[in-house]
mmCIF file with all atom_site columns, C-alpha atoms in Angstrom:
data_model
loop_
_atom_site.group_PDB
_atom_site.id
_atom_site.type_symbol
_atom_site.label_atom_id
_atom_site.label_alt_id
_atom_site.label_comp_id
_atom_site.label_asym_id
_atom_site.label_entity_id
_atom_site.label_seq_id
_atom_site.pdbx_PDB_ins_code
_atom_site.Cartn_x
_atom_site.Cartn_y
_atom_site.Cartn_z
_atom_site.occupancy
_atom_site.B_iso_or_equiv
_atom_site.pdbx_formal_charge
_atom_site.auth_seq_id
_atom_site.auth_comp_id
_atom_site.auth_asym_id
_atom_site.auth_atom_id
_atom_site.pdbx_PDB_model_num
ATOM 1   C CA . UNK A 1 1   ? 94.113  97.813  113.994 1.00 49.00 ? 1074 UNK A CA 1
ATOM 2   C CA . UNK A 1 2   ? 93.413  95.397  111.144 1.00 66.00 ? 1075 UNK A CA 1
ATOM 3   C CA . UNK A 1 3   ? 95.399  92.059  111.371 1.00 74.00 ? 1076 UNK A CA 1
ATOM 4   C CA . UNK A 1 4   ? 97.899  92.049  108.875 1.00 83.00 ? 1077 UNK A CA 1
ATOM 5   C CA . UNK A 1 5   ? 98.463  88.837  106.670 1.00 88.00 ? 1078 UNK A CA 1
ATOM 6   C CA . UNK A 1 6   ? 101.097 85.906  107.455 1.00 89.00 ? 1079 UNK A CA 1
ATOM 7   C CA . UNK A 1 7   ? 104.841 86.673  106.178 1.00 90.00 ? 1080 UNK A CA 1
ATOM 8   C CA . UNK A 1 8   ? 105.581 84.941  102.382 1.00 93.00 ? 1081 UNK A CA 1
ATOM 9   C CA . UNK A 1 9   ? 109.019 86.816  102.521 1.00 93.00 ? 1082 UNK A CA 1
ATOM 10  C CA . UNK A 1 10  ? 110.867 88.504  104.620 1.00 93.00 ? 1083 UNK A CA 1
ATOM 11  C CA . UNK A 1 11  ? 112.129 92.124  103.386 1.00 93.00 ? 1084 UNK A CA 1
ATOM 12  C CA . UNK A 1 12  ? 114.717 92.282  101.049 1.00 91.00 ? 1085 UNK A CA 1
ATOM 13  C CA . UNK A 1 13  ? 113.421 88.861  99.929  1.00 93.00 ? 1086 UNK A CA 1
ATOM 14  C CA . UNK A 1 14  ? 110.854 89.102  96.285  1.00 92.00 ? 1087 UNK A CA 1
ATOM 15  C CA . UNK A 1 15  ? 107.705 87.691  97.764  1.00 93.00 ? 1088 UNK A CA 1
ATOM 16  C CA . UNK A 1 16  ? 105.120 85.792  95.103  1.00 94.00 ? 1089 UNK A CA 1
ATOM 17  C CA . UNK A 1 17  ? 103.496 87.683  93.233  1.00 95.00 ? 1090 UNK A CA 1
ATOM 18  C CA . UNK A 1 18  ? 99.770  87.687  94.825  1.00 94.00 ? 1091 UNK A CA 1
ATOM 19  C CA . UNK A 1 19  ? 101.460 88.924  98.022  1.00 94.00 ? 1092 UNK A CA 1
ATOM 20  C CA . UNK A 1 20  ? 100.681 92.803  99.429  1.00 93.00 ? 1093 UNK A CA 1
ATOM 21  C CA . UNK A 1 21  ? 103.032 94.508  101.322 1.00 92.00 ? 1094 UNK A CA 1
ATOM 22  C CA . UNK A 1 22  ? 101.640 97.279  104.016 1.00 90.00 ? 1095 UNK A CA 1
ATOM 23  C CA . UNK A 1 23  ? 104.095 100.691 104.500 1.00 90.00 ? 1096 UNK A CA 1
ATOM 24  C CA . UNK A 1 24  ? 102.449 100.497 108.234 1.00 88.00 ? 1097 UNK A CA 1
ATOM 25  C CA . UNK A 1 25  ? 104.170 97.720  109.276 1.00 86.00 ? 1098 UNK A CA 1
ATOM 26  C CA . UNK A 1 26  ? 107.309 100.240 109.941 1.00 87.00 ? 1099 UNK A CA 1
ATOM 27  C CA . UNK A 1 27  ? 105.001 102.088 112.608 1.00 84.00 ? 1100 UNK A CA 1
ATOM 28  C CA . UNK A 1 28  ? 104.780 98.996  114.636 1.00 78.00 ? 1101 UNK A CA 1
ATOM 29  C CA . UNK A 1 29  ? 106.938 98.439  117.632 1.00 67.00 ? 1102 UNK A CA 1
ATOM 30  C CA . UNK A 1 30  ? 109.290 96.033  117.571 1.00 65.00 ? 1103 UNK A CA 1
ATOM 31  C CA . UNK A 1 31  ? 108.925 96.017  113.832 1.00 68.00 ? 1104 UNK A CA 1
ATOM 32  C CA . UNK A 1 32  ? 108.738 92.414  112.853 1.00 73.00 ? 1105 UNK A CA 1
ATOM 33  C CA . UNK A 1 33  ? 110.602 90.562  110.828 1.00 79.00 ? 1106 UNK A CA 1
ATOM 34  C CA . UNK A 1 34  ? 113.554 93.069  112.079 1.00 84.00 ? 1107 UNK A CA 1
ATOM 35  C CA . UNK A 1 35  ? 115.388 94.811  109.469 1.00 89.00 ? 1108 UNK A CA 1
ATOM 36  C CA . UNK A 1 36  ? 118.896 94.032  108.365 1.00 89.00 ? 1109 UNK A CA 1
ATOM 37  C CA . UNK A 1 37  ? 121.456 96.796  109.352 1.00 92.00 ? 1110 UNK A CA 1
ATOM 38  C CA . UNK A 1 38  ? 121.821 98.140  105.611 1.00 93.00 ? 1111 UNK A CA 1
ATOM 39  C CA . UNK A 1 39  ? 118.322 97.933  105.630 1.00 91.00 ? 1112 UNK A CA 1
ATOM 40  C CA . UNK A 1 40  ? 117.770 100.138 108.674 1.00 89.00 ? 1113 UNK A CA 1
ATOM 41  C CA . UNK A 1 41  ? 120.104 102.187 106.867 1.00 91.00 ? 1114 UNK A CA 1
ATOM 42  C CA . UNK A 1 42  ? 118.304 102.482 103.987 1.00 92.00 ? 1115 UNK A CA 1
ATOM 43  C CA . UNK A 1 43  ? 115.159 103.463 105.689 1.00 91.00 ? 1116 UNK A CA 1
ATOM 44  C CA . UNK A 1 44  ? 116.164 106.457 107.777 1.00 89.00 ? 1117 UNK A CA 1
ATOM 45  C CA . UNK A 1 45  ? 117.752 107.694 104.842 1.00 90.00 ? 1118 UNK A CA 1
ATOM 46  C CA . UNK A 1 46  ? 114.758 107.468 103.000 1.00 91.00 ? 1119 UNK A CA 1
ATOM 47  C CA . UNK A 1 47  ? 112.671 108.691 106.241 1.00 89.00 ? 1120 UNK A CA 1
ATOM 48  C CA . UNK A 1 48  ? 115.680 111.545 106.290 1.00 88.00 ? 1121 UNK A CA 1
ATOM 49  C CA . UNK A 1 49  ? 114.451 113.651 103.556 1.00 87.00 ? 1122 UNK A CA 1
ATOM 50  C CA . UNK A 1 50  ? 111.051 114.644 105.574 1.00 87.00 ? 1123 UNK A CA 1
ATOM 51  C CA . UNK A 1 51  ? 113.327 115.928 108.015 1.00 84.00 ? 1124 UNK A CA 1
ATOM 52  C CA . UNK A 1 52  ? 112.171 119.800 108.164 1.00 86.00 ? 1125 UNK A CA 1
ATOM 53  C CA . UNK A 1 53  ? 114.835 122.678 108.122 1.00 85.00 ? 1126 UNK A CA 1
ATOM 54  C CA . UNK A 1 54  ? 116.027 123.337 112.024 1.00 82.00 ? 1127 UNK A CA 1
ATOM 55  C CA . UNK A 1 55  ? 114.098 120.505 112.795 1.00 80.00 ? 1128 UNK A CA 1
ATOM 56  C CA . UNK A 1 56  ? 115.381 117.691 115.699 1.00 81.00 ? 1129 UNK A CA 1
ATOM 57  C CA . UNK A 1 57  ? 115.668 114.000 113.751 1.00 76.00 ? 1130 UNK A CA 1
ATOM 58  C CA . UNK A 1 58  ? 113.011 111.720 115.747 1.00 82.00 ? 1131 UNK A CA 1
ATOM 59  C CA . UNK A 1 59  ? 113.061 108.755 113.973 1.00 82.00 ? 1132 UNK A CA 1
ATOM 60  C CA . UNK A 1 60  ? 109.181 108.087 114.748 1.00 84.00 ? 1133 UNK A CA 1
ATOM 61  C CA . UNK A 1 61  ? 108.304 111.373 113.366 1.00 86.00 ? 1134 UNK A CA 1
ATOM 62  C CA . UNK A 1 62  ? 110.170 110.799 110.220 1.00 87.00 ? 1135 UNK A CA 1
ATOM 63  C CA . UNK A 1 63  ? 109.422 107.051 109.363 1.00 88.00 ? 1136 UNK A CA 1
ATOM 64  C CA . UNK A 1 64  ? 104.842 108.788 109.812 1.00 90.00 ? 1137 UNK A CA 1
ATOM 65  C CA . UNK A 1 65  ? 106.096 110.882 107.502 1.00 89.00 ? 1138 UNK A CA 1
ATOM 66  C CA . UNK A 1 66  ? 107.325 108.542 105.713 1.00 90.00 ? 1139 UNK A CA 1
ATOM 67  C CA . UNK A 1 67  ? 105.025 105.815 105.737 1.00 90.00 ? 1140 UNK A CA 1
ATOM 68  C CA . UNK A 1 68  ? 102.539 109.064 104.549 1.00 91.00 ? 1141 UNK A CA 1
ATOM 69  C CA . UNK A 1 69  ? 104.023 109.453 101.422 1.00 90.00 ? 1142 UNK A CA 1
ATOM 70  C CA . UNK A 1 70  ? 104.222 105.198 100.780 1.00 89.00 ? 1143 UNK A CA 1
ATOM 71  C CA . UNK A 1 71  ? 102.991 106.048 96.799  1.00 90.00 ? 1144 UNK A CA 1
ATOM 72  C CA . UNK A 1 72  ? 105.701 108.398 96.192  1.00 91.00 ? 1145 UNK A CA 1
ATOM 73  C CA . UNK A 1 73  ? 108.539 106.071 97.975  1.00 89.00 ? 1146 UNK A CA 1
ATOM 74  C CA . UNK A 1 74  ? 106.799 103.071 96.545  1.00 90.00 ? 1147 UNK A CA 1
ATOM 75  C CA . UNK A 1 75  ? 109.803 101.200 94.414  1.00 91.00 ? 1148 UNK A CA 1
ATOM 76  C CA . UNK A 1 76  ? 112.446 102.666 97.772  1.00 91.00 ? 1149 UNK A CA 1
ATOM 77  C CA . UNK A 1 77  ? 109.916 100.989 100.323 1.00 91.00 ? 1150 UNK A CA 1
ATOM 78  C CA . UNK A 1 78  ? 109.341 97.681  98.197  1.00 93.00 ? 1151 UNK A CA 1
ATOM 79  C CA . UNK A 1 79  ? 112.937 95.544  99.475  1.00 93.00 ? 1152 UNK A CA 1
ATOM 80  C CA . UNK A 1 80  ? 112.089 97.237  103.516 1.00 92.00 ? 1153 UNK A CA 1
ATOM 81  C CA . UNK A 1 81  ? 109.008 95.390  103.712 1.00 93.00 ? 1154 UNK A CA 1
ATOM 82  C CA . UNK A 1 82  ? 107.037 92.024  103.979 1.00 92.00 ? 1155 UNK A CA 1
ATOM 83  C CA . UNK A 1 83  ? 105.716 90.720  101.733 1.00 93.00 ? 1156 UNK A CA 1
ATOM 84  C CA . UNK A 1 84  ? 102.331 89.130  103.056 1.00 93.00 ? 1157 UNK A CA 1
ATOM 85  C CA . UNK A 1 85  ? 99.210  87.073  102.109 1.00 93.00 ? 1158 UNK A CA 1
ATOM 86  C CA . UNK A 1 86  ? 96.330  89.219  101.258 1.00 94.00 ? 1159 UNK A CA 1
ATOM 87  C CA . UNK A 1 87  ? 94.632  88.202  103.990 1.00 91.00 ? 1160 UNK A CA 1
ATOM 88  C CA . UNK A 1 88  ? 91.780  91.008  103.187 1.00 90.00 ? 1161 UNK A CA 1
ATOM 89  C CA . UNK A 1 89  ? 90.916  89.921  100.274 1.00 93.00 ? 1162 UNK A CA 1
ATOM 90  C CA . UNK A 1 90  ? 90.431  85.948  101.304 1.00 94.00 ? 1163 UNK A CA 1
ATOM 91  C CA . UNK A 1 91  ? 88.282  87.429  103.814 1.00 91.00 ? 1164 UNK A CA 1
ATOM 92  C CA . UNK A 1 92  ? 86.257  89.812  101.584 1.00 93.00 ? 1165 UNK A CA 1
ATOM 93  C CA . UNK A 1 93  ? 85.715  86.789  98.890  1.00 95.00 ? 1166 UNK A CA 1
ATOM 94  C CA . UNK A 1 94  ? 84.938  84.072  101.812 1.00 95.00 ? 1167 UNK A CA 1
ATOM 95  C CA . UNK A 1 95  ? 82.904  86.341  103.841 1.00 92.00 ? 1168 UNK A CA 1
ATOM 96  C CA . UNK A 1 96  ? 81.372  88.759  101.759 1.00 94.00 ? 1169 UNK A CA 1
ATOM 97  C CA . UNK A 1 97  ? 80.880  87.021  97.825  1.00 97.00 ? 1170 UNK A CA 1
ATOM 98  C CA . UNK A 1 98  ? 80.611  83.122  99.022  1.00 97.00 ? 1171 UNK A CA 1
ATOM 99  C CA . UNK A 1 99  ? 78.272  83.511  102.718 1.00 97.00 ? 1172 UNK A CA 1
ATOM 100 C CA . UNK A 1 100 ? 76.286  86.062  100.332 1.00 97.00 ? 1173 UNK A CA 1
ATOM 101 C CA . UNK A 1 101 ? 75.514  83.543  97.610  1.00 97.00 ? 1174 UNK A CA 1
ATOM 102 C CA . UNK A 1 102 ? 74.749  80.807  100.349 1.00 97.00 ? 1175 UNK A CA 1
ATOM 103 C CA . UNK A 1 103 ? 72.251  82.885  102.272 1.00 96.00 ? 1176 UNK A CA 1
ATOM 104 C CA . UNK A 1 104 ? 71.029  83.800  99.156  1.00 96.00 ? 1177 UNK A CA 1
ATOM 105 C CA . UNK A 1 105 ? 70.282  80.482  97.479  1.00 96.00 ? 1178 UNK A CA 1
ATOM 106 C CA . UNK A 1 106 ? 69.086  79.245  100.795 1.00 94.00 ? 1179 UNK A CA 1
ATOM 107 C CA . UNK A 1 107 ? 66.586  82.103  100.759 1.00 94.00 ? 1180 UNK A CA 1
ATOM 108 C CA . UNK A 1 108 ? 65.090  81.563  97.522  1.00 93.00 ? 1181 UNK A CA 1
ATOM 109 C CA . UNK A 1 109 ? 64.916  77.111  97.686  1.00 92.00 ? 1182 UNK A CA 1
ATOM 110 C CA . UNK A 1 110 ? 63.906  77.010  101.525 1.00 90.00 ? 1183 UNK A CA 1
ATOM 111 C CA . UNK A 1 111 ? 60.478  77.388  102.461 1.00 84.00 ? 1184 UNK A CA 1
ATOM 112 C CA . UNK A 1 112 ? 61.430  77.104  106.168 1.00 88.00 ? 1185 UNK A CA 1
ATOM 113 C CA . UNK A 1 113 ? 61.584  80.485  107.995 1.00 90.00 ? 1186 UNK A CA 1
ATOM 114 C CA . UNK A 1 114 ? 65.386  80.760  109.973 1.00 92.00 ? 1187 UNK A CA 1
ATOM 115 C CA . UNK A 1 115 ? 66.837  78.480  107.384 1.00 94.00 ? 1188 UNK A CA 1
ATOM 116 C CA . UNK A 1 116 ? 68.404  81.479  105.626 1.00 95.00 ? 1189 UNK A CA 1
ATOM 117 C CA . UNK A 1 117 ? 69.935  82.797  108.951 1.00 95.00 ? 1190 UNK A CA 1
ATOM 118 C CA . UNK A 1 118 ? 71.342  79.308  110.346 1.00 96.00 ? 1191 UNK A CA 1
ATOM 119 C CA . UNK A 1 119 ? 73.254  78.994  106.977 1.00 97.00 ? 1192 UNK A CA 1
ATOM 120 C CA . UNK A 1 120 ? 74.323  82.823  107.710 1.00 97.00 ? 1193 UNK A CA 1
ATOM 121 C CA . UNK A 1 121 ? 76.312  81.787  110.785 1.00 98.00 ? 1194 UNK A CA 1
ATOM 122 C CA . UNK A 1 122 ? 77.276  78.470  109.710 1.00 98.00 ? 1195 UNK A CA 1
ATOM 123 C CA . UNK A 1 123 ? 79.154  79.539  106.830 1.00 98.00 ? 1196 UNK A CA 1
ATOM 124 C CA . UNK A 1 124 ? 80.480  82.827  108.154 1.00 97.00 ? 1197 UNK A CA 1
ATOM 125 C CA . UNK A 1 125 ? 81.719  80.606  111.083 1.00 97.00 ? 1198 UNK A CA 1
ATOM 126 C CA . UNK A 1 126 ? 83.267  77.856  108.871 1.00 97.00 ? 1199 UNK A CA 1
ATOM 127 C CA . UNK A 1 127 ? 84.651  80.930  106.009 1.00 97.00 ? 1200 UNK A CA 1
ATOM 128 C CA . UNK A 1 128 ? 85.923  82.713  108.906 1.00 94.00 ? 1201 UNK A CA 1
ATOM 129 C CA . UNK A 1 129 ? 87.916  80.159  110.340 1.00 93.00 ? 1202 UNK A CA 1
ATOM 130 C CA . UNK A 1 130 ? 89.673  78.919  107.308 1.00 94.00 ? 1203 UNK A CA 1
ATOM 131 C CA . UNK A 1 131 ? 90.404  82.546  106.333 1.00 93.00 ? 1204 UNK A CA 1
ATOM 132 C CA . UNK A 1 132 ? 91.786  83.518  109.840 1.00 89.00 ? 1205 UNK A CA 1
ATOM 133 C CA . UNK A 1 133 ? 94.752  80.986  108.895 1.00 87.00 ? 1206 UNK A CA 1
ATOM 134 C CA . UNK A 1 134 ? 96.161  83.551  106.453 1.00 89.00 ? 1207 UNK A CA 1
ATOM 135 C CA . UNK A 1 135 ? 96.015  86.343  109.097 1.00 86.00 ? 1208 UNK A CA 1
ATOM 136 C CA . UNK A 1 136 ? 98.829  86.710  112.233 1.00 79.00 ? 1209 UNK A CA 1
ATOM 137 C CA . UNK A 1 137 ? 97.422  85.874  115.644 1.00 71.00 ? 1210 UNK A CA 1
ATOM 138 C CA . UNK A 1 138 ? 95.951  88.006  117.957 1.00 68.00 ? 1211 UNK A CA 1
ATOM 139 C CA . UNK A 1 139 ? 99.184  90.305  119.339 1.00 67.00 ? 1212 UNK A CA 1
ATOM 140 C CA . UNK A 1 140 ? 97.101  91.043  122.518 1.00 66.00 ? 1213 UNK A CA 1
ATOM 141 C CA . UNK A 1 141 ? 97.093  87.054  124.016 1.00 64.00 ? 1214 UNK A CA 1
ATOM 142 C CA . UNK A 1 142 ? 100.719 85.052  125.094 1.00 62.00 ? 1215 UNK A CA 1
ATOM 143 C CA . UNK A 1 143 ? 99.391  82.565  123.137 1.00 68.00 ? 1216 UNK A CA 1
ATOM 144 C CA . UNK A 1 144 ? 98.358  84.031  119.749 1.00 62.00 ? 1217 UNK A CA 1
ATOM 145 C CA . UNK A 1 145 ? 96.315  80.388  119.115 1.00 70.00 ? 1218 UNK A CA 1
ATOM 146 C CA . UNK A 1 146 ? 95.117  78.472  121.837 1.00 73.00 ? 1219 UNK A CA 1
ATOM 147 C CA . UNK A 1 147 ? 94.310  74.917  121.139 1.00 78.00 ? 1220 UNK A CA 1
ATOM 148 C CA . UNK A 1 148 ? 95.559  76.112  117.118 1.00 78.00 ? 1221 UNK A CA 1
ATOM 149 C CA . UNK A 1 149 ? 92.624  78.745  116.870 1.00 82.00 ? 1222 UNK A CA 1
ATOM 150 C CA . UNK A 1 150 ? 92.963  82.409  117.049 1.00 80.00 ? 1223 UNK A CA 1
ATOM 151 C CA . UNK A 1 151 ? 90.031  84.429  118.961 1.00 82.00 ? 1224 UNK A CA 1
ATOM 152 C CA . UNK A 1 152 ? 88.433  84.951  115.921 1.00 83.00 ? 1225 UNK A CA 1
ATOM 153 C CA . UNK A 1 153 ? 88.037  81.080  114.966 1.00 89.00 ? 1226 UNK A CA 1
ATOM 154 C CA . UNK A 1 154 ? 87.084  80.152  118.379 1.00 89.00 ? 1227 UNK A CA 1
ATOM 155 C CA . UNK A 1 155 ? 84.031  82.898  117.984 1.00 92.00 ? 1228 UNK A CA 1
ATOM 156 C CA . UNK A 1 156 ? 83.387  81.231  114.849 1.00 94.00 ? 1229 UNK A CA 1
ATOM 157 C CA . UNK A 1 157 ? 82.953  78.132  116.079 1.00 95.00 ? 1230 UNK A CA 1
ATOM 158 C CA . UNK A 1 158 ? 79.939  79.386  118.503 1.00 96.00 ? 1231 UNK A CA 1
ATOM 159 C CA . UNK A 1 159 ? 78.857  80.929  115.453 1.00 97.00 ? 1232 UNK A CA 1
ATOM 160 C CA . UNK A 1 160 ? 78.429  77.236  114.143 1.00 97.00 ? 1233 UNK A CA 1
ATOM 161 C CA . UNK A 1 161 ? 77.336  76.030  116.902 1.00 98.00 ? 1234 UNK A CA 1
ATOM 162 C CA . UNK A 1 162 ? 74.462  78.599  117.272 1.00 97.00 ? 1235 UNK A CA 1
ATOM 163 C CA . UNK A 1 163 ? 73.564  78.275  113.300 1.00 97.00 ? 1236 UNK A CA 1
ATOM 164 C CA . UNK A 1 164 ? 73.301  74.214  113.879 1.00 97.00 ? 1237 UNK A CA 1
ATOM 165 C CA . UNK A 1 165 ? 71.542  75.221  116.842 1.00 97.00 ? 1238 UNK A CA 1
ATOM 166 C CA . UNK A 1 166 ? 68.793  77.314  115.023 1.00 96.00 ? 1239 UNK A CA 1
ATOM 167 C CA . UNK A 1 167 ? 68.613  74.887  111.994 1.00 95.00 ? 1240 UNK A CA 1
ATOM 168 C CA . UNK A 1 168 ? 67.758  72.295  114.296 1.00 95.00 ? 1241 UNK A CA 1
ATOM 169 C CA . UNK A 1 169 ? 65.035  74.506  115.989 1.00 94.00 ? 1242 UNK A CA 1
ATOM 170 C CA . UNK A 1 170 ? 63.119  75.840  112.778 1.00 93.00 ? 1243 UNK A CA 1
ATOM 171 C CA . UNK A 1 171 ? 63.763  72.030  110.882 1.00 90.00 ? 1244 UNK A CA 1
ATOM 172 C CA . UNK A 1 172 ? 62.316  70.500  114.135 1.00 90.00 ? 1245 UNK A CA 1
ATOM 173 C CA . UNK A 1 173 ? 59.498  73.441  114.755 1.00 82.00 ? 1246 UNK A CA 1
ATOM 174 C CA . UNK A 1 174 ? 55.614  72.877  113.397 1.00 67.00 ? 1247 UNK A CA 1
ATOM 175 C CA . UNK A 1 175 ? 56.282  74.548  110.149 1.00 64.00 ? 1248 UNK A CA 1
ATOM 176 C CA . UNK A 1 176 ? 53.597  77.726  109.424 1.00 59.00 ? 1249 UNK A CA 1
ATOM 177 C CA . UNK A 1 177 ? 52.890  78.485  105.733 1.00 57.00 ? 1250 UNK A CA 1
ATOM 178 C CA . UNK A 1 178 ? 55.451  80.696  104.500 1.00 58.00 ? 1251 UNK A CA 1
ATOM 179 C CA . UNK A 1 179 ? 53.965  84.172  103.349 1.00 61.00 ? 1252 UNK A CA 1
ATOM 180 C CA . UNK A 1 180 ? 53.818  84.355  99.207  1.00 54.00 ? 1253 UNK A CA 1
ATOM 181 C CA . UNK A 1 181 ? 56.722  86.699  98.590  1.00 48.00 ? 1254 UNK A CA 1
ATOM 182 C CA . UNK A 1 182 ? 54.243  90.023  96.889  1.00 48.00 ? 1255 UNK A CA 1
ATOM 183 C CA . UNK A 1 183 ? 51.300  88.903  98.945  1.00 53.00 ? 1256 UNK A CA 1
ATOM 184 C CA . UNK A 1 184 ? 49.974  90.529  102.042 1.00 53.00 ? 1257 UNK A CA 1
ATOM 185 C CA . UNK A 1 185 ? 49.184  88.229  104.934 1.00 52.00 ? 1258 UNK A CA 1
ATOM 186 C CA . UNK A 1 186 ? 45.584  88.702  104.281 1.00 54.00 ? 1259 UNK A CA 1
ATOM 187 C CA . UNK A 1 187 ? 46.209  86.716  100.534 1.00 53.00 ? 1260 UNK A CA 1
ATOM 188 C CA . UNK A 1 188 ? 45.773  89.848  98.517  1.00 54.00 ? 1261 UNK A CA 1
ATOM 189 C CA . UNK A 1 189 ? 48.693  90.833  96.437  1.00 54.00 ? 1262 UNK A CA 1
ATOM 190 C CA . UNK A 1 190 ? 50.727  93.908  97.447  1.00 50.00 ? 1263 UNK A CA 1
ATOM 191 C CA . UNK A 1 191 ? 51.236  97.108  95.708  1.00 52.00 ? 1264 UNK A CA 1
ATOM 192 C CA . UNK A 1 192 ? 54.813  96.798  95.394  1.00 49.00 ? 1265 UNK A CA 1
ATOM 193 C CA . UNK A 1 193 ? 54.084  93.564  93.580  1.00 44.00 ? 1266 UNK A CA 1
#
């Protein structure tokens, strides 16, 4: 699943208010941070009233059901969970608005074919690292951040390493005329222009 933000404040605890909270967290094994005892209270009363008629409690069953009806139990869920940077939305801003405006600006001032593309995975690489900082490591590895990187960041960094790589190629290439954007290669200008 989707990496979930770093922890502003623990539940029970008023986190900022830019922070998200996530209802999913309480699927997760292990649920981290732990709930308080009253807190655990709280929550499988709260989970109790999707218990069906003649039904056996199972607390995982209950707290899906739960967790299903998060915009209903909204202001009950609020003090059981984390309160987290919106990691997401860093991510959608860095790597989505500002690498888009980049790759665009570099596509309409360079004349250099590949230019556009090595600024593609040079700032995706460098966005992606500094965003990956408001995310929790990787679960899956003992160490979460080798060397202070998550997997993500280290994949960035080839992604840098690979856009330096191709700006150095086309910068360093013969250059060929660039094709007049609305003009076939034959000089003649295009329909669609």
């Amino acid at each position: 699943g989707e990496l979930l933000g770093k922890i502003e404040a623990p539940p029970g605890v008023e986190g900022p208010w830019w922070t998200v909270q996530f209802p999913q967290e309480l699927l997760t094994s292990g649920h981290a941070p732990a709930l308080t005892e009253p807190q655990q209270q709280q929550l499988l009363l709260l989970a109790g009233k999707y218990l069906l008629p003649n039904e056996e409690p199972r607390y995982s069953v209950l707290i899906e059901r739960l967790v299903a009806h998060a915009a209903e139990n909204a202001a009950a869920l609020k003090p059981l969970l984390a309160s987290r940077q919106p990691s997401q939305l860093f991510q959608a801003a860095a790597e989505g608005i500002i690498v888009g405006v980049l790759v665009w600006i570099a596509w309409t001032y360079s004349k250099i074919a590949g230019v556009a593309g090595a600024v593609f995975l040079m700032s995706y690489g460098v966005l992606r690292i500094a965003t990956e900082f408001s995310r929790l490591p990787d679960a899956q590895f003992v160490n979460g951040r080798p060397m202070g990187l998550s997997r993500g960041q280290w994949l960035s960094v080839v992604m840098i390493l690979a856009g330096i790589g191709v700006l150095a190629y086309v910068l360093k290439a013969k250059p060929t005329p660039p094709s007049v954007r609305g003009q076939n290669a034959g000089g003649a200008e295009s329909a669609e222009g």
